[in-house]
Tab-separated table of C-alpha atoms in Angstrom:
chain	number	residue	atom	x	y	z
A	1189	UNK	CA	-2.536	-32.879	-3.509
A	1190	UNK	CA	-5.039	-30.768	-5.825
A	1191	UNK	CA	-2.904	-28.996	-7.862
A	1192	UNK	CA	-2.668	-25.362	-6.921
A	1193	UNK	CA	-4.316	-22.616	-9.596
A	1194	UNK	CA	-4.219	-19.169	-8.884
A	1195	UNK	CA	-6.042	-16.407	-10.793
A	1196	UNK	CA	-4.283	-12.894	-11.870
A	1197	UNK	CA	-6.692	-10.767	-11.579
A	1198	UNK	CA	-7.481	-7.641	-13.655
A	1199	UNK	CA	-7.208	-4.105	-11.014
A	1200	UNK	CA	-10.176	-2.216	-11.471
A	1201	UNK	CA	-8.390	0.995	-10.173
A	1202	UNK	CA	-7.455	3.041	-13.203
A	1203	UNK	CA	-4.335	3.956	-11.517
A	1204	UNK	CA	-3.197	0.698	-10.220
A	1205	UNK	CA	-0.313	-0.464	-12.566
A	1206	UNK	CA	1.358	-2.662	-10.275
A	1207	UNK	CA	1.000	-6.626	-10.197
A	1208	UNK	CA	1.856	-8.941	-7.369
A	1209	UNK	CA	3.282	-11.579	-9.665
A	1210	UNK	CA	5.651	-10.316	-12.650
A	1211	UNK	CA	6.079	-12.515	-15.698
A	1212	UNK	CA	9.427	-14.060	-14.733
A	1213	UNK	CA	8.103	-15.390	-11.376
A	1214	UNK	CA	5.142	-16.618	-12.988
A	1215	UNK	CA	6.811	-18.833	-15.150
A	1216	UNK	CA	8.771	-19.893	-11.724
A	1217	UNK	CA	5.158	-20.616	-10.770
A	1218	UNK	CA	4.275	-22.379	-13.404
A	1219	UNK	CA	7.735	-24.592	-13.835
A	1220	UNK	CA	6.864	-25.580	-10.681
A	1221	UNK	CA	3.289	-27.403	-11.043
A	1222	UNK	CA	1.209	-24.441	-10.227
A	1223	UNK	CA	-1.701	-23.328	-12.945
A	1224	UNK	CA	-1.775	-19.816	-13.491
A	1225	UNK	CA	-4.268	-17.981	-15.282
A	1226	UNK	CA	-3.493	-14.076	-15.900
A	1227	UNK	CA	-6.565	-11.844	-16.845
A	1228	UNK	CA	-5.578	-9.058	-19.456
A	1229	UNK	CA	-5.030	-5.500	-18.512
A	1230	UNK	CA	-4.587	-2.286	-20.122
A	1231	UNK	CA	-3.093	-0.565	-17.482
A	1232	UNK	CA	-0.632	-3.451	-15.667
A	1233	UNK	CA	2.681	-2.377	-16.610
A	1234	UNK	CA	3.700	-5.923	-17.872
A	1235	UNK	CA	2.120	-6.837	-21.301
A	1236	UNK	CA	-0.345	-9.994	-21.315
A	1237	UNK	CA	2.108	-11.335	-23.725
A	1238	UNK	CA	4.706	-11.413	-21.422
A	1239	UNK	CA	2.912	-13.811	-19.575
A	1240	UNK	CA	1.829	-16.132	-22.222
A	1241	UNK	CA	5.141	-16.391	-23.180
A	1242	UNK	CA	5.790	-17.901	-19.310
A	1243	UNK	CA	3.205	-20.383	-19.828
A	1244	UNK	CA	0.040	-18.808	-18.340
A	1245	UNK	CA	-3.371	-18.971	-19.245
A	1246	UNK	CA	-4.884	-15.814	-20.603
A	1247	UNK	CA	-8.573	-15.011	-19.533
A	1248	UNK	CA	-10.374	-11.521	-20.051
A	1249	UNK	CA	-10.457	-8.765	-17.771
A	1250	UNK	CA	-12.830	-9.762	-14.525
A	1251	UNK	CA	-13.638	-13.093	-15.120
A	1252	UNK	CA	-12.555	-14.340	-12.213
A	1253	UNK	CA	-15.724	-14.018	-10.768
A	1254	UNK	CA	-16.513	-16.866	-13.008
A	1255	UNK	CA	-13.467	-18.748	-12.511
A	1256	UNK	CA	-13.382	-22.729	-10.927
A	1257	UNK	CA	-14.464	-22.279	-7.345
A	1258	UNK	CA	-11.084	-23.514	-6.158
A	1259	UNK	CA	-9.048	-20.882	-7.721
A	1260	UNK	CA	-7.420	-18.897	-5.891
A	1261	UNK	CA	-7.516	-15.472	-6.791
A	1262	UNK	CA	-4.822	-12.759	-6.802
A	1263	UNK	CA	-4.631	-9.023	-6.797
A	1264	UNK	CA	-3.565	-5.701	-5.250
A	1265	UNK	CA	-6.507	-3.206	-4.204
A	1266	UNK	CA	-9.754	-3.499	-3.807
A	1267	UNK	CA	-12.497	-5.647	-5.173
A	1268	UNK	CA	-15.672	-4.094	-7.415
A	1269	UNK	CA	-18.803	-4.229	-5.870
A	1270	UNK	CA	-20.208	-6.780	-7.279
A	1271	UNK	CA	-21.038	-9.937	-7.037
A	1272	UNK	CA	-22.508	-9.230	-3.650
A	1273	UNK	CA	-21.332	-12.520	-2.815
A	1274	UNK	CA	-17.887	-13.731	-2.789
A	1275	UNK	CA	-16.954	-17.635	-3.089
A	1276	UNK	CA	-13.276	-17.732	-3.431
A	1277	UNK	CA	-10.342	-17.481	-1.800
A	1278	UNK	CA	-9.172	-14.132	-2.181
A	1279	UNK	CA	-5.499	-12.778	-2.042
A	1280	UNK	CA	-4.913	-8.876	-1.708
A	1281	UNK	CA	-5.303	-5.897	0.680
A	1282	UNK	CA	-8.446	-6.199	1.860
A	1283	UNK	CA	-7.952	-3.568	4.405
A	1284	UNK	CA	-10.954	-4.983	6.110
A	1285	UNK	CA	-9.662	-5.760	10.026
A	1286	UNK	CA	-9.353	-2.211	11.632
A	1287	UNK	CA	-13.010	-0.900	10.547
A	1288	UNK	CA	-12.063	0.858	7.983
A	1289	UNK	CA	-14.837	2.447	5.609
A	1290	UNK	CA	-16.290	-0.739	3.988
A	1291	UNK	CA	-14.759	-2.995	5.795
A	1292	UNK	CA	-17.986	-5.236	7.513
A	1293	UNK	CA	-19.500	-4.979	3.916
A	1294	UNK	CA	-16.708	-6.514	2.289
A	1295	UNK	CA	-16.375	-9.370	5.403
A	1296	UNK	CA	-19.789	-10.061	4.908
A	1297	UNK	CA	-19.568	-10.883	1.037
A	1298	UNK	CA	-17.043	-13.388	1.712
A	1299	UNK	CA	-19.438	-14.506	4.304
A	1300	UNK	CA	-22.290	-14.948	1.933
A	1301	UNK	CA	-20.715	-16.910	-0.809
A	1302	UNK	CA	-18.388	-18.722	1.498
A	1303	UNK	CA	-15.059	-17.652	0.317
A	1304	UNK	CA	-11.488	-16.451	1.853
A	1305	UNK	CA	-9.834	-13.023	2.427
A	1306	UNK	CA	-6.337	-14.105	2.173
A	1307	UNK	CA	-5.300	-10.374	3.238
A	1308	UNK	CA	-1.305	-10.087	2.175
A	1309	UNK	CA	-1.035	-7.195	5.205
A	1310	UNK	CA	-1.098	-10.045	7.049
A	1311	UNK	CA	1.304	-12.640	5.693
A	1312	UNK	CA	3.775	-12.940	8.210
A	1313	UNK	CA	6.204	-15.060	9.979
A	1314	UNK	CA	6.435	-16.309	13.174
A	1315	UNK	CA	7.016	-13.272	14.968
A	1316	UNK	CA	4.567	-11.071	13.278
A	1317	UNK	CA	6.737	-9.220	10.786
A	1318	UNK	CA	5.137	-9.213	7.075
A	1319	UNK	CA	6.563	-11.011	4.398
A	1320	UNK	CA	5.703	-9.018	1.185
A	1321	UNK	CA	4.973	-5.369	1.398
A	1322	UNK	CA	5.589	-2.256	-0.987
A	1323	UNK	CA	6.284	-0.249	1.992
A	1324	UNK	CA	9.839	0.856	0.809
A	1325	UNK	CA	8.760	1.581	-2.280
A	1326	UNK	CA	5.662	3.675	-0.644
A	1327	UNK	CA	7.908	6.019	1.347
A	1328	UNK	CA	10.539	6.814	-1.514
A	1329	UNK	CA	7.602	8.129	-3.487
A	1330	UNK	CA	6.154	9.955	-0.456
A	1331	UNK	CA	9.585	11.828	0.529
A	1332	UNK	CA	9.975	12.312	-3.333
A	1333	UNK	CA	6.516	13.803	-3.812
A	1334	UNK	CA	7.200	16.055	-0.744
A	1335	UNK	CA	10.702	17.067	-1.408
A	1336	UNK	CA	9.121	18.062	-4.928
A	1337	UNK	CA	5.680	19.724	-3.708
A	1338	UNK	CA	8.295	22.068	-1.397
A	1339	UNK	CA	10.605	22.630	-4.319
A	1340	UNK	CA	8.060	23.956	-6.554
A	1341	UNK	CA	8.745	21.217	-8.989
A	1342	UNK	CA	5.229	19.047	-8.498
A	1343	UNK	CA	3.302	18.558	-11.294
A	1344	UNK	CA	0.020	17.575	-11.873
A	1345	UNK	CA	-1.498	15.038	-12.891
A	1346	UNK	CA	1.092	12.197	-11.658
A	1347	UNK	CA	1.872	9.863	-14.184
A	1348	UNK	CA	3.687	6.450	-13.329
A	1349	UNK	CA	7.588	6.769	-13.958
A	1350	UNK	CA	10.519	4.886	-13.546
A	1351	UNK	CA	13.035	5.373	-10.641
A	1352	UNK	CA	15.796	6.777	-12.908
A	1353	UNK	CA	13.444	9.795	-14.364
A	1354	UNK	CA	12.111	10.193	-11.050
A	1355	UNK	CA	15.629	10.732	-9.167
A	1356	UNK	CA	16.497	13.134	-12.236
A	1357	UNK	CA	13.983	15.893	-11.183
A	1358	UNK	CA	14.359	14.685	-7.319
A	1359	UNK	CA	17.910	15.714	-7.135
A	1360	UNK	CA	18.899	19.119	-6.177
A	1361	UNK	CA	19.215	22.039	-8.448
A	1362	UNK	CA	20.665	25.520	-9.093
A	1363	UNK	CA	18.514	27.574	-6.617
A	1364	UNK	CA	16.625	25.453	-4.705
A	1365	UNK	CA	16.685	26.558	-0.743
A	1366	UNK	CA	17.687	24.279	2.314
A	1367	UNK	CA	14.658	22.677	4.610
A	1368	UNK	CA	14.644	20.442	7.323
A	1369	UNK	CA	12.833	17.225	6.530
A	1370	UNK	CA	11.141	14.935	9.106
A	1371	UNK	CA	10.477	11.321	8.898
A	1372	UNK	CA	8.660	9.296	11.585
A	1373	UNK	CA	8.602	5.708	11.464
A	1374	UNK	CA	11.930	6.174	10.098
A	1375	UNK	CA	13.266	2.227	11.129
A	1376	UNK	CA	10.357	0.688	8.908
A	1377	UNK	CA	10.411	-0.172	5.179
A	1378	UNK	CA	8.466	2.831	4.653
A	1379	UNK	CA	10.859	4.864	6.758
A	1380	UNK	CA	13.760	3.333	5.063
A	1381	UNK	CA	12.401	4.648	1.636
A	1382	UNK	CA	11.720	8.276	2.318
A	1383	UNK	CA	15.052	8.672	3.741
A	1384	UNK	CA	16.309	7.427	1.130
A	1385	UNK	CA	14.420	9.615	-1.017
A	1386	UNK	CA	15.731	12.720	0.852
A	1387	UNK	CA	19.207	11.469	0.605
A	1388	UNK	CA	18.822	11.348	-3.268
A	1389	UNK	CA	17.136	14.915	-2.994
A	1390	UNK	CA	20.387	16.252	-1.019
A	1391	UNK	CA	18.903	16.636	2.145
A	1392	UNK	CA	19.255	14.368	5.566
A	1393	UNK	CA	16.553	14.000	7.022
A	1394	UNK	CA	15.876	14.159	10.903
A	1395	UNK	CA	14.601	10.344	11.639
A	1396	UNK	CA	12.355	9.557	14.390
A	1397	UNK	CA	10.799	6.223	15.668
A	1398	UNK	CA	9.481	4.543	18.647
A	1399	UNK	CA	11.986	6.287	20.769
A	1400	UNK	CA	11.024	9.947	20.020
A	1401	UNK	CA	7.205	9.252	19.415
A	1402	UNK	CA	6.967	7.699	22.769
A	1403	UNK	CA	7.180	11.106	24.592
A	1404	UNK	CA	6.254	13.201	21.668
A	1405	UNK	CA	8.188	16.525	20.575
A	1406	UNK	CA	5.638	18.497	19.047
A	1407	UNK	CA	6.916	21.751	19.014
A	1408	UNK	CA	10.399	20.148	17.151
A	1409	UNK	CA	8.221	18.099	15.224
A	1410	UNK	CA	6.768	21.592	14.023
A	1411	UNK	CA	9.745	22.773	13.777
A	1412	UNK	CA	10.598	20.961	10.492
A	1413	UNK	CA	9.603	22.078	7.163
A	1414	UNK	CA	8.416	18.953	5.446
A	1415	UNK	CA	7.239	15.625	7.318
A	1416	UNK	CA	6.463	11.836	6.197
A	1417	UNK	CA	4.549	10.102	8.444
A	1418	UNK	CA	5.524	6.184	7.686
A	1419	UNK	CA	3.777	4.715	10.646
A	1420	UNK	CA	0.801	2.838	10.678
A	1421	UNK	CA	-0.114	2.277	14.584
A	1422	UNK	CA	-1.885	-0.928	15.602
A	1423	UNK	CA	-3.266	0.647	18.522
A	1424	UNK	CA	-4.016	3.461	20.501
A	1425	UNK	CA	-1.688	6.277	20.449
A	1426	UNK	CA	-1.182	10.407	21.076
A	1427	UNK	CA	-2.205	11.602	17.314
A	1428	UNK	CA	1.236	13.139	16.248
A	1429	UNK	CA	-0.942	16.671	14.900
A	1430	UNK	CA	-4.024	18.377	16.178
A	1431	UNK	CA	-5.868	20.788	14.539
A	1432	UNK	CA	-4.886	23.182	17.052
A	1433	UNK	CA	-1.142	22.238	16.057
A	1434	UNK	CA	-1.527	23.502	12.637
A	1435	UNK	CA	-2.717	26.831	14.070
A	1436	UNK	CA	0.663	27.179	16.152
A	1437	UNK	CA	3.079	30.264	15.948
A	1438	UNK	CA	5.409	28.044	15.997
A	1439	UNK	CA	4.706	25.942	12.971
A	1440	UNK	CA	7.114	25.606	10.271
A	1441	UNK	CA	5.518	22.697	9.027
A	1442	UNK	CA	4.675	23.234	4.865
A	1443	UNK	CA	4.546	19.921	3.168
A	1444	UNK	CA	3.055	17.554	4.913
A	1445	UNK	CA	3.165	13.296	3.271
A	1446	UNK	CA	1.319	10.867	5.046
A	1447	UNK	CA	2.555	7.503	3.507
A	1448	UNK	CA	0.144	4.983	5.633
A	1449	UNK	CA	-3.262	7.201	4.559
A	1450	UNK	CA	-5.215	5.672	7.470
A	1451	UNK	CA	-8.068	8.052	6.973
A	1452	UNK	CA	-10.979	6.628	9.501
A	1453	UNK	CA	-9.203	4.007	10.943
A	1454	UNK	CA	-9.538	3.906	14.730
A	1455	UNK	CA	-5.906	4.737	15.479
A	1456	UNK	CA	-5.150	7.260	12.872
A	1457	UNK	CA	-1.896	9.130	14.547
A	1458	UNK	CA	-2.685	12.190	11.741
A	1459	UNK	CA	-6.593	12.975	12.406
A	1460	UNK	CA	-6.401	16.484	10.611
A	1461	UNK	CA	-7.829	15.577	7.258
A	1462	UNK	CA	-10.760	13.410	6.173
A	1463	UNK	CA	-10.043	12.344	3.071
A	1464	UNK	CA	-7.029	11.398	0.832
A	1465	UNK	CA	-5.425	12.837	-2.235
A	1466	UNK	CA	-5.210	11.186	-6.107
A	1467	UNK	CA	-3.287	11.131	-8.942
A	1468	UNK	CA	-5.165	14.220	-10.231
A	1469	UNK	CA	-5.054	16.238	-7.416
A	1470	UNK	CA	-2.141	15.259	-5.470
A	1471	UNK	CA	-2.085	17.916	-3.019
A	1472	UNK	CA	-4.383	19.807	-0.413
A	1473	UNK	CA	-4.083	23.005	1.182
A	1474	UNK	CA	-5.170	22.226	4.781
A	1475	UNK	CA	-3.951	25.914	5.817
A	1476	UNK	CA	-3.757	29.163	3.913
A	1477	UNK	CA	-1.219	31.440	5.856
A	1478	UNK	CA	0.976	30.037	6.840
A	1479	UNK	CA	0.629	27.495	3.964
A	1480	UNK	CA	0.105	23.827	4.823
A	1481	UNK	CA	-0.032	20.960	2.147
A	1482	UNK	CA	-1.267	17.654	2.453
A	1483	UNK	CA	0.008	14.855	0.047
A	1484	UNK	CA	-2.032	11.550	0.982
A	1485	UNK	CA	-1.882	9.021	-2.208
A	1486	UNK	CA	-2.728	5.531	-1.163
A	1487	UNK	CA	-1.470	3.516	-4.010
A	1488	UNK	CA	2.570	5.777	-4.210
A	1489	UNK	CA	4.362	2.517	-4.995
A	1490	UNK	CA	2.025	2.709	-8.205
A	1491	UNK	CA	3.508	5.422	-9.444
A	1492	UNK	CA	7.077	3.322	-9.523
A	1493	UNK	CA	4.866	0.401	-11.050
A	1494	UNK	CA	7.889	-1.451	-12.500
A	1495	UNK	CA	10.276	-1.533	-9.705
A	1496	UNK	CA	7.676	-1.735	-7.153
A	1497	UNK	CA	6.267	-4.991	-8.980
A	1498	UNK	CA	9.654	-6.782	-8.852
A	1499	UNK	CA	10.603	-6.422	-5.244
A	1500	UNK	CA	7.137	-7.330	-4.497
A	1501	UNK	CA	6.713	-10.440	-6.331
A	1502	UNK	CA	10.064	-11.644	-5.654
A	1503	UNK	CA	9.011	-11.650	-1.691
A	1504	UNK	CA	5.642	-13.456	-2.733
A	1505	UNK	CA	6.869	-16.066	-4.759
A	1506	UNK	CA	8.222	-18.322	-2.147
A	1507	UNK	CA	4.990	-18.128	-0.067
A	1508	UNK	CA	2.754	-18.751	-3.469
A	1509	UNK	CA	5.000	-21.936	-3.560
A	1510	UNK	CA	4.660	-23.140	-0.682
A	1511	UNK	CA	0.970	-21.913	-0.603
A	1512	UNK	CA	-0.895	-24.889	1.808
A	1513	UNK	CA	-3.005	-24.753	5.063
A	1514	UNK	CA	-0.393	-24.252	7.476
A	1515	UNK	CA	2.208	-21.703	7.914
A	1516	UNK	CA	1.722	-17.770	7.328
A	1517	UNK	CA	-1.329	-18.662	4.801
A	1518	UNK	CA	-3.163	-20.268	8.006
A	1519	UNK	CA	-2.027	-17.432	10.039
A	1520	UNK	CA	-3.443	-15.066	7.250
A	1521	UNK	CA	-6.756	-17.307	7.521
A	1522	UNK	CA	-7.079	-17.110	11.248
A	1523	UNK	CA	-6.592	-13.583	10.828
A	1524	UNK	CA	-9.807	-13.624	9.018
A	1525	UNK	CA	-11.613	-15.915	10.494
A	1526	UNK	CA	-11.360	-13.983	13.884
A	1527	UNK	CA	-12.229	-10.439	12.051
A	1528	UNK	CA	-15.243	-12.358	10.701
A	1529	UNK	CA	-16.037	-13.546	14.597
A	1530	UNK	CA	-15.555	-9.982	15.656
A	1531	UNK	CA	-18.208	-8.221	13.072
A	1532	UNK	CA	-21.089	-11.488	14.474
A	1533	UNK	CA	-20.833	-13.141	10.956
A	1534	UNK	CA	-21.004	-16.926	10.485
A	1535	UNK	CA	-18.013	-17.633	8.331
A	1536	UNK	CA	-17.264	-21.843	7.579
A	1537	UNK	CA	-13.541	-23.334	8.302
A	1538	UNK	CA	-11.910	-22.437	4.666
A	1539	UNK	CA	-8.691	-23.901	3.945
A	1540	UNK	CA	-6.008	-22.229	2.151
């Protein structure tokens, strides 16, 4: 068998600090046969030294796009623009299979130069259920962000933190007022976090899933006084608010977190914004009186970079060891290949 050599690639995101592979499972990588080269960084929160000291290659910030055709290569968010055509096999979020905002234009670069989309959403087992995600970490920083948005205590710009610093300002304090918190999609890893989050704040949160969305509550659901919205729907479903919801006398609803940030994805269950929030400007005001905020970050577990990094990688690392043709990698392929089918493009039979 060819031996295996994945690529570390360099984020291009200014805010992306995360990695998919930390230093002490690449040398687990590289103990084990497997050629890794890591491209240098100035933002990934693990030093380039670290992993030289693990055995890796070092290689300069985006030259994987020069890199042996049969590298593989790995990341986290999205790809630059160029080259306009891509002929590797790719591993990261592509976010590329629900026609999302650049989604055909990124299916059709891999179509072009005859590479992969690997696309780690869809890793998974048997039964559908992912393998690697940052989900938990995703809804501990959403809940936290809310919890400190309502508080009064949100300052901007974010700036990545560890969990520690981050639970010191998250837990209560001498005058802050009750609130009911919501979270929906409370049984997922996302859902998991942010109640956890609101436990560490001092509050318990009212947890709802496929039970209560099923035959949706809106007016308790407006009721609350801060909501995180942890679920991601795969198909069609009753949008959980309207525009005419924020508009109700009967709103409570102030800080509103949605953790999944499907913005223009067909089956968006929060169509009452159009765009997401950032690192500099973390919040929105979608109403005036009463208020209504909007936090809608799309890379939270970022902001935990550290701790986000390790449970990540440790989930990847047996799949990047047993990376082959068969298995959750094929499944990932297929996944591709029919998303390719679907948008009319002629993609060839890659192989993981």
């Amino acid at each position: 068998m060819t031996e295996l050599h994945l690529w570390l690639r360099h984020e291009p995101r200014t805010t992306e600090r995360r990695t998919p592979v930390v230093p002490a499972d690449a040398r687990r990588l590289v103990d084990s046969g497997i050629a890794l080269t890591v491209e240098e960084s100035p933002q990934r929160i693990f030093p380039i030294e670290e992993y030289e000291a693990a055995g890796c290659r070092r290689a300069p910030a985006g030259s994987w796009v020069t890199a042996p055709r049969d590298a593989v290569i790995l990341g986290l968010k999205e790809l630059p623009d160029e080259p306009a055509e891509l002929v590797h096999r790719h591993i990261f979020f592509g976010h590329a299979y629900k026609q999302q905002p650049g989604a055909a234009g990124l299916l059709r670069r891999f179509a072009a130069g005859g590479g992969a989309l690997l696309d780690l959403e869809y890793l998974v087992d048997d039964e559908g259920r992912r393998l690697a995600a940052f989900g938990y970490w995703a809804g501990y920083l959403g809940a936290a962000l809310a919890v400190l948005r309502h508080r009064g205590r949100l300052a901007a710009p974010l700036t990545p933190t560890t969990k520690d610093e981050l639970d010191a300002v998250l837990r209560p304090a001498a005058g802050d007022t009750e609130f009911t918190p919501l979270v929906i999609g409370a049984l997922g890893r996302s859902g998991r976090g942010a109640s956890a989050a609101f436990g560490t704040a001092g509050v318990e949160a009212t947890r709802w899933d496929l039970a209560e969305t099923r035959d949706l509550d809106r007016r308790a659901l407006l009721g609350h006084d801060v909501m995180v919205n942890a679920v991601l729907a795969t198909g069609p479903v009753p949008p959980f608010l309207r525009e005419e919801d924020l508009d109700s006398p009967a709103r409570r609803l102030r800080t509103l977190c949605d953790v999944t940030c499907d913005v223009g994805g067909p089956f968006n269950v929060l169509p009452i914004y159009d765009r997401t929030t950032d690192w500099a400007q973390p919040v929105r005001r979608l109403r005036a009186e009463p208020p209504l905020d909007l936090i809608a970050i799309d890379n939270l577990p970022s902001l935990l970079p550290r701790e986000s990094s390790v449970d990540f990688s440790a989930a990847l690392l047996p799949h990047l060891l047993a990376f082959g043709p068969g298995g959750a990698w094929g499944r990932s392929l297929e996944r591709f290949h029919q998303a390719c089918r679907e948008l009319g493009v002629h993609q060839g039979e890659s192989h993981p």
